[in-house]
mmCIF file of C-alpha atoms and ligand atoms in Angstrom:
data_model
loop_
_atom_site.group_PDB
_atom_site.id
_atom_site.type_symbol
_atom_site.label_atom_id
_atom_site.label_comp_id
_atom_site.label_asym_id
_atom_site.label_seq_id
_atom_site.Cartn_x
_atom_site.Cartn_y
_atom_site.Cartn_z
ATOM 1 C CA MET A 27 104.100 72.380 65.531
ATOM 2 C CA LYS A 28 102.880 69.446 66.447
ATOM 3 C CA ARG A 29 105.923 68.436 68.881
ATOM 4 C CA VAL A 30 105.853 72.333 69.371
ATOM 5 C CA MET A 31 101.946 71.712 71.477
ATOM 6 C CA GLY A 32 103.054 68.387 72.839
ATOM 7 C CA VAL A 33 105.943 69.778 74.814
ATOM 8 C CA ALA A 34 103.664 72.338 76.167
ATOM 9 C CA ALA A 35 101.071 69.850 77.089
ATOM 10 C CA LEU A 36 104.146 68.231 79.019
ATOM 11 C CA GLY A 37 104.930 70.674 80.740
ATOM 12 C CA LEU A 38 100.748 72.012 81.479
ATOM 13 C CA SER A 39 101.080 68.631 83.734
ATOM 14 C CA ALA A 40 104.429 68.530 84.873
ATOM 15 C CA CYS A 41 103.009 71.650 86.328
ATOM 16 C CA LEU A 42 98.879 70.357 87.464
ATOM 17 C CA LEU A 43 101.512 66.703 89.299
ATOM 18 C CA MET A 44 103.416 69.316 90.678
ATOM 19 C CA GLY A 45 100.589 71.929 91.760
ATOM 20 C CA ALA A 46 103.211 74.290 91.552
ATOM 21 C CA ALA A 47 101.895 77.375 92.820
ATOM 22 C CA ASP A 48 101.326 79.934 89.513
ATOM 23 C CA GLY A 49 99.143 83.055 90.650
ATOM 24 C CA SER A 50 96.427 81.488 88.712
ATOM 25 C CA TRP A 51 94.101 81.722 91.259
ATOM 26 C CA LEU A 52 93.907 85.799 90.809
ATOM 27 C CA ARG A 53 92.076 84.941 87.946
ATOM 28 C CA ARG A 54 89.620 84.356 89.779
ATOM 29 C CA VAL A 55 88.991 87.074 92.614
ATOM 30 C CA PRO A 56 85.062 88.654 91.526
ATOM 31 C CA ALA A 57 86.214 92.987 90.688
ATOM 32 C CA ALA A 58 84.244 94.120 93.467
ATOM 33 C CA ASP A 59 86.904 91.712 96.236
ATOM 34 C CA LYS A 60 89.641 92.952 94.982
ATOM 35 C CA ALA A 61 89.095 96.850 95.124
ATOM 36 C CA ARG A 62 87.730 96.079 97.820
ATOM 37 C CA VAL A 63 90.760 97.729 101.007
ATOM 38 C CA ASN A 64 92.111 96.987 104.006
ATOM 39 C CA PRO A 65 90.212 98.153 107.654
ATOM 40 C CA LEU A 66 93.705 97.766 109.487
ATOM 41 C CA SER A 67 95.785 99.616 107.243
ATOM 42 C CA ASP A 68 96.858 101.915 109.068
ATOM 43 C CA GLN A 69 96.442 100.697 112.181
ATOM 44 C CA LYS A 70 99.907 99.596 112.495
ATOM 45 C CA ALA A 71 99.478 96.798 115.981
ATOM 46 C CA ALA A 72 97.212 95.091 113.254
ATOM 47 C CA ALA A 73 100.780 94.009 110.954
ATOM 48 C CA GLU A 74 102.085 92.627 114.707
ATOM 49 C CA ALA A 75 98.789 90.640 115.610
ATOM 50 C CA GLY A 76 99.320 89.640 112.195
ATOM 51 C CA PHE A 77 102.097 87.734 112.683
ATOM 52 C CA HIS A 78 101.176 86.585 115.436
ATOM 53 C CA VAL A 79 98.693 84.332 113.776
ATOM 54 C CA TYR A 80 100.532 83.331 110.190
ATOM 55 C CA GLU A 81 102.911 82.661 113.373
ATOM 56 C CA GLU A 82 100.105 79.721 114.589
ATOM 57 C CA GLU A 83 98.450 79.067 110.960
ATOM 58 C CA CYS A 84 100.381 79.449 108.390
ATOM 59 C CA ALA A 85 104.155 79.182 109.405
ATOM 60 C CA LYS A 86 104.035 75.053 109.281
ATOM 61 C CA CYS A 87 103.526 75.789 105.178
ATOM 62 C CA HIS A 88 104.639 78.517 104.109
ATOM 63 C CA GLY A 89 107.845 79.447 106.544
ATOM 64 C CA ARG A 90 108.778 81.302 109.343
ATOM 65 C CA GLU A 91 110.357 83.791 107.395
ATOM 66 C CA ALA A 92 107.320 83.344 105.107
ATOM 67 C CA GLN A 93 110.488 81.892 103.122
ATOM 68 C CA GLY A 94 107.928 78.941 100.932
ATOM 69 C CA LYS A 95 108.181 75.675 101.036
ATOM 70 C CA GLY A 96 108.407 72.628 97.719
ATOM 71 C CA ASN A 97 104.842 73.532 96.310
ATOM 72 C CA ARG A 98 104.234 75.975 99.018
ATOM 73 C CA PRO A 99 105.023 79.524 98.212
ATOM 74 C CA ALA A 100 107.304 81.825 99.026
ATOM 75 C CA LEU A 101 105.712 85.350 100.975
ATOM 76 C CA ILE A 102 107.049 87.604 99.505
ATOM 77 C CA SER A 103 107.525 87.456 95.509
ATOM 78 C CA GLU A 104 107.055 90.125 92.953
ATOM 79 C CA ARG A 105 103.254 88.359 93.263
ATOM 80 C CA MET A 106 102.772 89.249 96.144
ATOM 81 C CA LYS A 107 103.678 92.773 95.753
ATOM 82 C CA SER A 108 100.900 93.016 92.634
ATOM 83 C CA THR A 109 98.237 91.657 95.044
ATOM 84 C CA THR A 110 95.959 94.061 96.371
ATOM 85 C CA ASP A 111 94.550 93.687 99.998
ATOM 86 C CA GLY A 112 90.995 92.159 98.822
ATOM 87 C CA ASP A 113 92.719 89.996 96.446
ATOM 88 C CA LEU A 114 94.541 88.376 99.819
ATOM 89 C CA ALA A 115 91.827 88.683 101.911
ATOM 90 C CA TRP A 116 89.814 86.365 99.228
ATOM 91 C CA LEU A 117 92.032 84.430 99.134
ATOM 92 C CA LEU A 118 91.785 83.641 102.968
ATOM 93 C CA ARG A 119 88.587 83.769 103.192
ATOM 94 C CA ASN A 120 87.736 80.761 100.230
ATOM 95 C CA GLY A 121 90.998 78.883 100.055
ATOM 96 C CA ASN A 122 92.755 77.193 97.341
ATOM 97 C CA SER A 123 91.962 73.919 98.736
ATOM 98 C CA TRP A 124 92.809 71.343 94.778
ATOM 99 C CA LYS A 125 95.903 73.038 94.963
ATOM 100 C CA GLY A 126 96.275 72.473 98.936
ATOM 101 C CA MET A 127 95.923 75.953 100.214
ATOM 102 C CA PRO A 128 93.139 75.315 102.406
ATOM 103 C CA SER A 129 89.906 77.896 103.079
ATOM 104 C CA TRP A 130 90.180 79.721 106.608
ATOM 105 C CA SER A 131 86.580 81.282 105.825
ATOM 106 C CA VAL A 132 85.689 80.695 109.694
ATOM 107 C CA MET A 133 88.443 83.099 111.425
ATOM 108 C CA PRO A 134 87.091 85.980 112.110
ATOM 109 C CA ASP A 135 87.349 89.197 109.819
ATOM 110 C CA ALA A 136 89.111 91.118 111.749
ATOM 111 C CA GLU A 137 91.584 88.004 112.262
ATOM 112 C CA ARG A 138 92.084 87.772 108.066
ATOM 113 C CA TRP A 139 92.466 91.231 107.846
ATOM 114 C CA GLN A 140 95.148 91.191 110.293
ATOM 115 C CA LEU A 141 96.613 88.619 107.866
ATOM 116 C CA VAL A 142 96.501 90.337 104.563
ATOM 117 C CA ALA A 143 98.358 93.608 107.572
ATOM 118 C CA TYR A 144 101.389 90.808 107.841
ATOM 119 C CA LEU A 145 101.982 89.492 104.468
ATOM 120 C CA ARG A 146 101.112 93.622 103.464
ATOM 121 C CA SER A 147 104.201 94.495 105.649
ATOM 122 C CA LEU A 148 106.210 91.884 104.608
ATOM 123 C CA ASN A 149 105.699 93.274 100.493
ATOM 124 C CA THR A 150 106.872 96.917 101.863
ATOM 125 C CA PRO A 151 110.263 96.911 102.699
ATOM 126 C CA ALA A 152 110.378 99.506 105.532
ATOM 127 C CA GLU A 153 107.330 98.126 107.455
ATOM 128 C CA ALA A 154 108.970 94.586 107.140
ATOM 129 C CA GLN A 155 112.539 96.421 108.497
ATOM 130 C CA HIS A 156 110.009 97.844 111.576
ATOM 131 C CA LEU A 157 108.508 94.518 112.055
ATOM 132 C CA GLU A 158 111.739 92.759 111.923
ATOM 133 C CA GLY A 159 113.000 95.354 114.507
ATOM 134 C CA ALA A 160 110.018 94.338 116.807
ATOM 135 C CA ARG A 161 110.329 90.057 116.448
ATOM 136 C CA GLN A 162 114.157 90.473 118.681
HETATM 137 C C1 HEC B 327 98.741 73.082 104.777
HETATM 138 C C2 HEC B 327 99.712 74.235 103.868
HETATM 139 C C3 HEC B 327 99.293 75.977 103.361
HETATM 140 C C4 HEC B 327 98.553 76.324 104.566
HETATM 141 C C5 HEC B 327 98.886 75.824 105.972
HETATM 142 C C6 HEC B 327 98.815 78.174 104.907
HETATM 143 N N1 HEC B 327 98.542 78.259 103.505
HETATM 144 FE FE1 HEC B 327 99.285 79.779 101.891
HETATM 145 N N2 HEC B 327 99.480 77.957 100.083
HETATM 146 C C7 HEC B 327 99.616 77.054 100.123
HETATM 147 C C8 HEC B 327 99.497 76.296 99.234
HETATM 148 C C9 HEC B 327 99.898 74.699 98.409
HETATM 149 C C10 HEC B 327 99.615 77.056 97.999
HETATM 150 C C11 HEC B 327 99.602 77.705 96.607
HETATM 151 C C12 HEC B 327 98.490 77.329 95.864
HETATM 152 C C13 HEC B 327 98.031 78.026 94.241
HETATM 153 O O1 HEC B 327 98.853 77.662 94.305
HETATM 154 O O2 HEC B 327 97.717 78.664 93.710
HETATM 155 C C14 HEC B 327 98.680 78.613 99.083
HETATM 156 C C15 HEC B 327 99.635 80.319 99.005
HETATM 157 C C16 HEC B 327 99.159 80.852 99.374
HETATM 158 C C17 HEC B 327 99.105 82.984 99.182
HETATM 159 C C18 HEC B 327 99.130 82.902 97.030
HETATM 160 C C19 HEC B 327 100.716 83.155 96.983
HETATM 161 C C20 HEC B 327 100.468 83.242 95.227
HETATM 162 O O3 HEC B 327 102.054 84.544 95.812
HETATM 163 O O4 HEC B 327 100.354 82.560 94.964
HETATM 164 C C21 HEC B 327 99.244 83.485 99.881
HETATM 165 C C22 HEC B 327 98.562 85.115 99.866
HETATM 166 C C23 HEC B 327 99.122 82.251 100.664
HETATM 167 N N3 HEC B 327 99.218 81.003 100.828
HETATM 168 C C24 HEC B 327 98.459 82.828 102.001
HETATM 169 C C25 HEC B 327 98.465 81.735 103.609
HETATM 170 C C26 HEC B 327 98.638 82.454 105.024
HETATM 171 C C27 HEC B 327 98.037 84.082 105.276
HETATM 172 C C28 HEC B 327 97.962 81.161 106.010
HETATM 173 C C29 HEC B 327 98.258 81.421 107.252
HETATM 174 C C30 HEC B 327 96.174 81.865 107.233
HETATM 175 C C31 HEC B 327 98.378 79.927 104.617
HETATM 176 N N4 HEC B 327 98.300 80.377 103.478
HETATM 177 C C32 HEC B 327 98.349 79.038 105.387
HETATM 178 C C33 HEC B 327 99.235 76.443 102.023
HETATM 179 C C34 HEC B 327 99.099 76.240 103.219
#
């Protein structure tokens, strides 16, 4: 039993050292924030505007195709699909600085929601294809 615990502790510290993105930030999102709905969610132009903000601010860490790099997670994933718009808006406002995700609290609210619309579109197959077309 002791040995099992030791191995578990080793695994845990390795994760912490590498700063593995494990989605633990999701547990810190208050219920009221989680329930927030993107006010721009029915505007197609919002996701496209979000793509341009993404290229400026986010692509350097998460990759232009949101494929992720090292400890910077891919932004197309099962975990992303399981998030609410409110979760994403909360993370953008607060960041997760000890794991390397900056806070975007000075960004105008509308721009954060545009980003949320873009991230949502990446995790919704039909719309992702639409944006793929728009990029060419
Ligand atoms: C300096 C590098 C850096 C920049 C710039 C950055 N991020 Fe991150 N981001 C990270 C890291 C590192 C994590 C992992 C944090 C964690 O483990 O909780 C992360 C996590 C995330 C997550 C959570 C993903 C998940 O699966 O848990 C989202 C969503 C996200 N970033 C969106 C963005 C957006 C949108 C932008 C641009 C406004 C952005 N990031 C800019 C480094 C960055």
